[in-house]
Amino acid sequence: MEQQPSVEELLAKLLEIAAPLAPFDMPLLDAHGATLASDIYAGERLVLRSGSRIRSTQIGLAASIGLDRLPTLPHPRVVVISAGDDLVEPGQALADSEDEFETNSWMLTTAVREAGANGFRVHTIPENHQQLREVIEDQLVRADLIVISGERHDESFELITAVLKELGEITTVRPKMSESGLHNFGLIGPDSTPVITLPGDPVVAGIAAEIFVRPMIRKMLGAPNIFRNQLKAKLKNSISAVPGESGFVRAVLSSENGVIATALEEQGDLVSLSDANSLIIIPENSAGIKAGEIVDVMVLERSSN
């Protein structure tokens, strides 16, 4: 029987299985973007602090004191898989009205890279139980985290769930979150590799990746800032909500006459997800928010430039 946790409860469970990776020395260019695993001294002077993100200036500083490697918490290797017999690769023709272009793995692979991971997209689209199991088992050797999604209408969810339960301990949940669906999470394979499955609808999968997968990656990376920055903003247009469900409304932030959050009119397609530079956070107990009220906003750090 599926559980129905709050967003916060599910996120806490996911962070429990997303352990920071073991540190090791990396060549300078490979270390770029990773997290420094220990303090670096030049003589008695502390010049690089453990836990800091390794940026171009830190690379230059390391080189200037004769280092060609840095102790790092490495980038997590995240494998992204899409499964379903109605999925078709972009560039190929759709055979009938049931087919849909495979969207999620392209979006999710680049999303995990933006979060700091090394993202790997599996190009094969498994259509049955045996194919999916073989693909997952093949990927376990290079994965620190596996992310799986299915078809838009979640018709492949039972297939994905059945295969994962053969490979490890899996929990199925339906979080109290608007526009959500069923998720799986757990540990699979001989090395207890974390896995999470996302709903097949691309918009829902994109939001779930932002809310759940990104913090997992940030924790595995050892980043000091696991969560996106949030701020207060005045709501420009009213938003409806379903009591008992948290919501994440795609919005655009502007700074004219204070910080203003404008909820995008069309919320149900990828255009709104692409246009949004923020998410308005709707509390679980809210029945809606009126224009002019102050809202909490998650900043997505996107720019039109």
PDB file of C-alpha atoms in Angstrom, residues 3 11 19 39 41 82 94 117 132 138 167 207 215 244 289 301 304:
ATOM      1  CA  GLN A   3       2.232   5.933   1.704  1.00  0.00           C
ATOM      2  CA  LEU A  11      12.492  14.808   1.293  1.00  0.00           C
ATOM      3  CA  ALA A  19      25.119   9.930   1.699  1.00  0.00           C
ATOM      4  CA  ASP A  39      41.649  22.481   4.434  1.00  0.00           C
ATOM      5  CA  TYR A  41      47.555  25.422   3.750  1.00  0.00           C
ATOM      6  CA  SER A  82      13.272   6.294 -19.107  1.00  0.00           C
ATOM      7  CA  LEU A  94       5.495   8.608 -33.867  1.00  0.00           C
ATOM      8  CA  ALA A 117      26.406  15.784 -10.798  1.00  0.00           C
ATOM      9  CA  LEU A 132      14.551  -2.839 -17.840  1.00  0.00           C
ATOM     10  CA  ASP A 138      24.296  -2.767 -16.257  1.00  0.00           C
ATOM     11  CA  LEU A 167      16.714  -5.565  -6.910  1.00  0.00           C
ATOM     12  CA  ILE A 207       9.181  19.838 -10.499  1.00  0.00           C
ATOM     13  CA  PRO A 215      18.827  18.244  -2.771  1.00  0.00           C
ATOM     14  CA  GLY A 244      -3.942  19.225   2.119  1.00  0.00           C
ATOM     15  CA  ILE A 289      -3.423  33.018  -1.954  1.00  0.00           C
ATOM     16  CA  GLU A 301      18.625  31.134 -10.784  1.00  0.00           C
ATOM     17  CA  SER A 304      16.634  35.152 -20.101  1.00  0.00           C
TER      18      SER A 304
END
